[in-house]
Amino acid sequence: MAHKVFVTRKIPQEGIDMLTSKFDVSIWQSEYPPTKNEIIEMAADCQGLITLLSDPVDSELIAKLPNLRVIAQYAVGYDNIDVKEASKRGILITNTPGVLTETTADLTWALILATARRIAEADRYVRNGKWHVAWGPQLLLGIDIHGATLGIVGMGRIGQAVARRARGFDMRVLYHSRSRNDDVAAMENQMNLKPAKLETLLRESDIVSLHVPLTSETYHLIGKKEIEMMKQGAILINTSRGQVVNQEALVEALSTGKLGGAGIDVFREEPIKEDDPLLDLENVVLVPHIGSASRKTRTTMSVMCARNVIAALNNEKPPNIVNPEVF
Ligand code: DGY
């Protein structure tokens, strides 16, 4: 009998076609995510599960799916999955690393440019009929990106891709990272890039961009104390995870002008609540967690997920395994 696979949202068809040619596949049809209980119900007798970062794959859910052999996350981050619990039960976890690196770095740069040059605010200004004077000598002044100092917190694949793009803007780049691998060392020789303590990076950067995974160590890595260390009028960009930043401290710093602006793709709560104070601020650019959202990348992610599930259910090592000790 064919193995059963449940996919918690409609992901691009390419991956689905690969799965349906081998397995009995069911797909959640609503654009709203299934609740934990709905996932448990839909995946009750499944061997494979494809999840999104908004799915709560906790110990309760895992315990209620006794036939599960693989959970394939449709994202690189997997902080929504209790990996320890899954490993204890012999369930393989996979993700989609690499493919979304450049796409997320592109989005990071879109936010850097939009925030520093107040693009979203300027667009609202024009659309809302406020543009009455042909050219304003002091209208919507932003900060220069070229020649500025960019601080990158987390120098993994995405952090490195963001740093590479800074070359075109003649920036000085500081980075803070747990590790310094050969690729990063080579980049240090090729461009104006240096390692720095977090405090130095925060004190010296005009723009700070976050690229760390969410873990117990990075939860609220940027809070009131860290924001106070930042330059007056500096810009914060977050395309990592919302909980890496203390959102209350961020809102306060943006309201008082301590921070000049923020470009945010990821939030404490997603979707953002209607009464979230971030929505009242002019100096923020807010996008709905679209770091990896290019057609090509999302399609490749679906193919990677399918390959991971197919390998796991064929008793082969999945190409993107997160908990290899279980295999
Ligand atoms: C990821 O893959 O973790 C990203 O946040 C998705 O855009």
Tab-separated table of C-alpha atoms and ligand atoms in Angstrom:
chain	number	residue	atom	x	y	z
A	1	MET	CA	0.000	0.000	0.000
A	2	ALA	CA	1.247	3.492	-0.857
A	3	HIS	CA	2.556	5.637	1.982
A	4	LYS	CA	0.384	8.572	3.004
A	5	VAL	CA	1.591	12.157	3.031
A	6	PHE	CA	-0.215	15.254	4.302
A	7	VAL	CA	0.794	18.732	3.085
A	8	THR	CA	-0.417	21.518	5.379
A	9	ARG	CA	-0.865	24.124	2.588
A	10	LYS	CA	-0.916	24.329	-1.198
A	11	ILE	CA	2.764	24.507	-2.106
A	12	PRO	CA	3.889	24.821	-5.761
A	13	GLN	CA	2.661	21.986	-7.954
A	14	GLU	CA	6.096	20.713	-9.035
A	15	GLY	CA	6.739	19.194	-5.598
A	16	ILE	CA	3.170	17.942	-5.290
A	17	ASP	CA	3.428	16.153	-8.669
A	18	MET	CA	6.592	14.367	-7.530
A	19	LEU	CA	4.833	13.217	-4.366
A	20	THR	CA	1.551	12.153	-5.977
A	21	SER	CA	3.425	9.956	-8.457
A	22	LYS	CA	4.581	7.830	-5.498
A	23	PHE	CA	2.299	8.370	-2.526
A	24	ASP	CA	-1.262	8.896	-1.432
A	25	VAL	CA	-1.135	12.670	-0.907
A	26	SER	CA	-3.689	14.953	0.727
A	27	ILE	CA	-3.355	18.716	0.801
A	28	TRP	CA	-4.969	21.278	3.104
A	29	GLN	CA	-7.116	23.362	0.768
A	30	SER	CA	-7.848	26.523	2.749
A	31	GLU	CA	-5.567	29.555	2.517
A	32	TYR	CA	-5.787	29.703	6.334
A	33	PRO	CA	-3.497	27.289	8.127
A	34	PRO	CA	-4.897	24.175	9.777
A	35	THR	CA	-4.998	24.205	13.576
A	36	LYS	CA	-2.970	21.686	15.532
A	37	ASN	CA	-6.030	19.457	15.891
A	38	GLU	CA	-6.793	19.691	12.193
A	39	ILE	CA	-3.235	18.629	11.343
A	40	ILE	CA	-3.545	15.720	13.761
A	41	GLU	CA	-6.840	14.692	12.160
A	42	MET	CA	-5.635	15.048	8.570
A	43	ALA	CA	-2.271	13.364	9.163
A	44	ALA	CA	-3.590	10.667	11.529
A	45	ASP	CA	-2.301	7.694	9.539
A	46	CYS	CA	0.369	9.469	7.497
A	47	GLN	CA	4.008	8.494	7.252
A	48	GLY	CA	5.019	11.840	5.758
A	49	LEU	CA	4.104	15.399	6.728
A	50	ILE	CA	5.053	18.610	4.926
A	51	THR	CA	4.852	21.609	7.245
A	52	LEU	CA	5.128	25.385	7.083
A	53	LEU	CA	6.837	27.590	9.649
A	54	SER	CA	3.431	28.619	11.012
A	55	ASP	CA	2.476	25.022	11.923
A	56	PRO	CA	2.864	24.190	15.626
A	57	VAL	CA	4.724	20.883	15.418
A	58	ASP	CA	5.087	20.386	19.166
A	59	SER	CA	5.419	17.277	21.338
A	60	GLU	CA	1.622	16.825	21.580
A	61	LEU	CA	1.174	16.830	17.809
A	62	ILE	CA	4.129	14.508	17.290
A	63	ALA	CA	2.839	12.078	19.943
A	64	LYS	CA	-0.537	11.894	18.192
A	65	LEU	CA	0.936	10.892	14.837
A	66	PRO	CA	2.417	7.465	15.618
A	67	ASN	CA	3.012	6.431	11.988
A	68	LEU	CA	5.031	9.495	11.103
A	69	ARG	CA	8.515	8.853	9.678
A	70	VAL	CA	9.400	12.225	8.202
A	71	ILE	CA	8.473	15.870	8.729
A	72	ALA	CA	9.651	17.956	5.787
A	73	GLN	CA	9.634	21.658	6.608
A	74	TYR	CA	8.910	23.978	3.678
A	75	ALA	CA	11.430	26.585	4.966
A	76	VAL	CA	15.012	26.764	6.121
A	77	GLY	CA	14.045	27.755	9.685
A	78	TYR	CA	12.367	25.061	11.779
A	79	ASP	CA	11.901	26.716	15.180
A	80	ASN	CA	8.213	25.686	15.056
A	81	ILE	CA	9.221	22.000	15.271
A	82	ASP	CA	10.154	20.176	18.473
A	83	VAL	CA	13.157	18.465	16.885
A	84	LYS	CA	14.207	16.823	20.146
A	85	GLU	CA	10.829	15.130	20.544
A	86	ALA	CA	10.742	14.058	16.895
A	87	SER	CA	14.269	12.626	17.149
A	88	LYS	CA	13.317	10.737	20.306
A	89	ARG	CA	10.560	9.061	18.313
A	90	GLY	CA	12.826	8.325	15.336
A	91	ILE	CA	11.144	10.850	13.027
A	92	LEU	CA	13.397	12.487	10.427
A	93	ILE	CA	13.212	16.276	10.085
A	94	THR	CA	14.244	17.995	6.871
A	95	ASN	CA	14.303	21.620	5.694
A	96	THR	CA	15.118	23.647	2.554
A	97	PRO	CA	18.514	25.295	3.089
A	98	GLY	CA	20.566	27.075	0.436
A	99	VAL	CA	17.900	27.616	-2.183
A	100	LEU	CA	16.411	30.664	-0.491
A	101	THR	CA	19.705	32.314	0.502
A	102	GLU	CA	20.005	34.745	-2.405
A	103	THR	CA	16.267	35.442	-2.563
A	104	THR	CA	16.177	36.370	1.125
A	105	ALA	CA	19.310	38.499	0.707
A	106	ASP	CA	17.559	40.324	-2.161
A	107	LEU	CA	14.568	41.048	0.084
A	108	THR	CA	16.885	42.220	2.859
A	109	TRP	CA	18.374	44.717	0.441
A	110	ALA	CA	14.930	45.798	-0.720
A	111	LEU	CA	14.177	46.624	2.919
A	112	ILE	CA	17.525	48.377	3.451
A	113	LEU	CA	16.932	50.587	0.413
A	114	ALA	CA	13.253	51.195	1.128
A	115	THR	CA	13.871	52.083	4.766
A	116	ALA	CA	16.972	54.240	4.310
A	117	ARG	CA	15.411	56.195	1.437
A	118	ARG	CA	11.874	56.193	2.887
A	119	ILE	CA	10.381	54.628	-0.238
A	120	ALA	CA	7.148	53.300	1.297
A	121	GLU	CA	6.536	56.608	3.058
A	122	ALA	CA	7.242	58.530	-0.175
A	123	ASP	CA	4.843	56.296	-2.085
A	124	ARG	CA	2.110	56.978	0.497
A	125	TYR	CA	2.896	60.705	0.255
A	126	VAL	CA	2.307	60.732	-3.491
A	127	ARG	CA	-0.771	58.501	-3.428
A	128	ASN	CA	-2.392	60.388	-0.559
A	129	GLY	CA	-2.320	63.643	-2.535
A	130	LYS	CA	0.279	65.336	-0.336
A	131	TRP	CA	2.682	66.218	-3.140
A	132	HIS	CA	1.836	69.873	-3.762
A	133	VAL	CA	5.266	71.418	-4.353
A	134	ALA	CA	7.366	70.377	-7.331
A	135	TRP	CA	10.687	69.773	-5.610
A	136	GLY	CA	11.250	70.077	-1.899
A	137	PRO	CA	14.774	70.813	-0.716
A	138	GLN	CA	14.002	69.116	2.601
A	139	LEU	CA	11.384	66.649	1.449
A	140	LEU	CA	11.636	63.044	2.700
A	141	LEU	CA	15.344	63.138	3.447
A	142	GLY	CA	16.819	59.738	4.187
A	143	ILE	CA	20.267	58.379	4.852
A	144	ASP	CA	22.952	57.435	2.355
A	145	ILE	CA	23.557	53.752	1.934
A	146	HIS	CA	26.748	54.100	-0.099
A	147	GLY	CA	29.714	54.519	2.192
A	148	ALA	CA	27.684	53.675	5.319
A	149	THR	CA	28.559	50.949	7.817
A	150	LEU	CA	26.421	47.833	7.646
A	151	GLY	CA	26.350	45.520	10.671
A	152	ILE	CA	25.396	41.921	9.972
A	153	VAL	CA	24.377	39.838	12.966
A	154	GLY	CA	24.696	36.166	11.992
A	155	MET	CA	27.133	35.368	9.194
A	156	GLY	CA	25.598	32.163	7.894
A	157	ARG	CA	24.594	31.715	4.268
A	158	ILE	CA	22.097	34.595	4.194
A	159	GLY	CA	24.328	36.967	6.174
A	160	GLN	CA	27.157	36.314	3.713
A	161	ALA	CA	24.888	36.912	0.709
A	162	VAL	CA	23.764	40.226	2.224
A	163	ALA	CA	27.417	41.197	2.843
A	164	ARG	CA	28.407	40.403	-0.757
A	165	ARG	CA	25.774	42.806	-2.061
A	166	ALA	CA	27.215	45.600	0.133
A	167	ARG	CA	30.296	45.710	-2.092
A	168	GLY	CA	28.301	47.471	-4.792
A	169	PHE	CA	27.523	50.253	-2.324
A	170	ASP	CA	31.117	50.672	-1.115
A	171	MET	CA	30.082	49.934	2.415
A	172	ARG	CA	32.137	49.089	5.429
A	173	VAL	CA	30.696	45.833	6.766
A	174	LEU	CA	30.998	44.560	10.318
A	175	TYR	CA	29.721	41.124	11.217
A	176	HIS	CA	29.059	39.287	14.424
A	177	SER	CA	28.923	35.522	14.282
A	178	ARG	CA	29.537	32.432	16.392
A	179	SER	CA	31.853	31.027	13.758
A	180	ARG	CA	34.219	32.289	11.081
A	181	ASN	CA	34.485	29.745	8.268
A	182	ASP	CA	36.802	29.782	5.237
A	183	ASP	CA	34.222	31.493	3.001
A	184	VAL	CA	33.884	34.374	5.439
A	185	ALA	CA	37.668	34.585	5.886
A	186	ALA	CA	38.032	34.835	2.079
A	187	MET	CA	35.415	37.589	1.968
A	188	GLU	CA	37.373	39.547	4.583
A	189	ASN	CA	40.270	39.687	2.132
A	190	GLN	CA	38.093	40.677	-0.811
A	191	MET	CA	36.042	43.489	0.709
A	192	ASN	CA	35.818	45.922	3.602
A	193	LEU	CA	34.505	43.295	6.028
A	194	LYS	CA	35.555	42.694	9.634
A	195	PRO	CA	34.378	40.600	12.577
A	196	ALA	CA	33.188	42.557	15.605
A	197	LYS	CA	31.744	42.027	19.056
A	198	LEU	CA	27.979	42.568	19.061
A	199	GLU	CA	28.388	45.725	21.126
A	200	THR	CA	30.959	47.229	18.722
A	201	LEU	CA	28.787	46.341	15.734
A	202	LEU	CA	25.748	47.997	17.311
A	203	ARG	CA	27.687	51.126	18.283
A	204	GLU	CA	29.350	51.605	14.883
A	205	SER	CA	26.745	50.556	12.301
A	206	ASP	CA	24.368	52.864	10.449
A	207	ILE	CA	22.289	49.870	9.385
A	208	VAL	CA	22.018	46.637	11.383
A	209	SER	CA	20.618	43.530	9.686
A	210	LEU	CA	19.689	40.337	11.560
A	211	HIS	CA	20.371	36.870	10.140
A	212	VAL	CA	20.329	34.461	13.076
A	213	PRO	CA	18.022	31.494	13.588
A	214	LEU	CA	15.585	31.716	16.504
A	215	THR	CA	16.957	29.748	19.464
A	216	SER	CA	16.905	30.201	23.226
A	217	GLU	CA	20.146	32.202	22.846
A	218	THR	CA	18.844	34.543	20.143
A	219	TYR	CA	15.397	35.173	21.670
A	220	HIS	CA	15.269	38.992	22.231
A	221	LEU	CA	18.910	39.280	21.199
A	222	ILE	CA	18.060	42.879	20.319
A	223	GLY	CA	16.274	44.497	23.251
A	224	LYS	CA	16.226	47.884	24.981
A	225	LYS	CA	19.870	47.677	26.101
A	226	GLU	CA	21.140	46.716	22.645
A	227	ILE	CA	19.028	49.372	20.907
A	228	GLU	CA	20.434	51.993	23.288
A	229	MET	CA	23.911	51.033	22.082
A	230	MET	CA	22.941	51.745	18.471
A	231	LYS	CA	23.707	55.040	16.742
A	232	GLN	CA	21.093	57.775	16.965
A	233	GLY	CA	18.946	57.438	13.822
A	234	ALA	CA	20.294	53.993	12.856
A	235	ILE	CA	18.188	51.524	10.905
A	236	LEU	CA	17.295	47.983	11.943
A	237	ILE	CA	16.417	45.313	9.382
A	238	ASN	CA	14.916	41.993	10.433
A	239	THR	CA	14.364	39.151	7.970
A	240	SER	CA	15.223	36.398	10.487
A	241	ARG	CA	12.516	35.763	13.095
A	242	GLY	CA	10.318	38.272	14.913
A	243	GLN	CA	11.199	37.045	18.397
A	244	VAL	CA	14.889	37.862	17.867
A	245	VAL	CA	13.874	41.476	18.562
A	246	ASN	CA	11.987	42.768	21.576
A	247	GLN	CA	9.181	44.414	19.629
A	248	GLU	CA	8.147	46.743	22.480
A	249	ALA	CA	11.679	48.113	22.750
A	250	LEU	CA	11.768	48.512	18.975
A	251	VAL	CA	8.473	50.437	18.845
A	252	GLU	CA	9.654	52.748	21.620
A	253	ALA	CA	12.972	53.447	19.881
A	254	LEU	CA	11.216	54.146	16.580
A	255	SER	CA	8.703	56.454	18.251
A	256	THR	CA	11.324	58.532	20.062
A	257	GLY	CA	13.573	58.779	17.000
A	258	LYS	CA	16.382	56.813	18.653
A	259	LEU	CA	16.099	54.566	15.613
A	260	GLY	CA	15.604	56.263	12.265
A	261	GLY	CA	13.672	53.390	10.784
A	262	ALA	CA	13.134	49.664	10.573
A	263	GLY	CA	12.519	47.264	7.720
A	264	ILE	CA	10.660	44.234	8.991
A	265	ASP	CA	9.703	40.971	7.308
A	266	VAL	CA	9.147	38.910	10.454
A	267	PHE	CA	7.038	39.643	13.513
A	268	ARG	CA	6.469	38.548	17.097
A	269	GLU	CA	3.046	37.413	15.963
A	270	GLU	CA	2.193	36.541	12.357
A	271	PRO	CA	-0.058	37.772	10.918
A	272	ILE	CA	0.415	41.086	12.732
A	273	LYS	CA	-2.542	42.143	14.908
A	274	GLU	CA	-4.691	45.024	13.632
A	275	ASP	CA	-3.841	47.130	16.692
A	276	ASP	CA	-0.101	46.493	16.628
A	277	PRO	CA	1.659	49.822	17.337
A	278	LEU	CA	4.127	49.157	14.503
A	279	LEU	CA	1.272	49.873	12.101
A	280	ASP	CA	1.011	53.456	13.378
A	281	LEU	CA	4.634	54.304	12.666
A	282	GLU	CA	5.629	56.105	9.474
A	283	ASN	CA	9.314	55.177	9.678
A	284	VAL	CA	8.899	51.439	9.237
A	285	VAL	CA	8.598	49.310	6.126
A	286	LEU	CA	6.535	46.226	6.886
A	287	VAL	CA	6.236	43.185	4.628
A	288	PRO	CA	4.425	39.912	5.413
A	289	HIS	CA	7.260	37.355	5.812
A	290	ILE	CA	8.150	37.208	2.116
A	291	GLY	CA	11.916	36.628	2.401
A	292	SER	CA	11.884	33.562	0.161
A	293	ALA	CA	8.899	34.623	-1.934
A	294	SER	CA	10.115	34.458	-5.511
A	295	ARG	CA	8.352	32.054	-7.886
A	296	LYS	CA	11.553	30.209	-8.687
A	297	THR	CA	12.667	29.782	-5.094
A	298	ARG	CA	9.290	28.681	-3.769
A	299	THR	CA	9.060	26.146	-6.616
A	300	THR	CA	12.516	24.782	-5.856
A	301	MET	CA	11.582	24.582	-2.166
A	302	SER	CA	8.608	22.377	-3.059
A	303	VAL	CA	10.863	20.090	-5.111
A	304	MET	CA	13.354	19.885	-2.229
A	305	CYS	CA	10.580	18.973	0.200
A	306	ALA	CA	9.351	16.264	-2.158
A	307	ARG	CA	12.878	14.848	-2.573
A	308	ASN	CA	13.312	14.776	1.185
A	309	VAL	CA	10.031	12.928	1.733
A	310	ILE	CA	10.662	10.476	-1.113
A	311	ALA	CA	14.139	9.623	0.210
A	312	ALA	CA	12.944	9.232	3.798
A	313	LEU	CA	10.030	6.966	2.870
A	314	ASN	CA	12.357	4.897	0.666
A	315	ASN	CA	14.654	4.407	3.679
A	316	GLU	CA	17.318	6.586	2.063
A	317	LYS	CA	19.067	9.516	3.709
A	318	PRO	CA	17.151	12.723	2.795
A	319	PRO	CA	19.369	15.355	1.155
A	320	ASN	CA	18.459	18.045	3.711
A	321	ILE	CA	18.260	16.214	6.981
A	322	VAL	CA	18.245	18.281	10.182
A	323	ASN	CA	18.623	15.392	12.664
A	324	PRO	CA	21.031	12.984	10.886
A	325	GLU	CA	21.600	11.049	14.120
A	326	VAL	CA	18.100	9.586	13.690
A	327	PHE	CA	18.820	8.093	10.272
B	1	DGY	C1	12.525	30.357	6.144
B	1	DGY	O1	12.653	29.550	5.210
B	1	DGY	O2	12.835	30.082	7.301
B	1	DGY	C2	12.001	31.691	5.776
B	1	DGY	O3	11.702	32.449	6.896
B	1	DGY	C3	10.819	31.545	4.847
B	1	DGY	O4	10.622	32.734	4.138
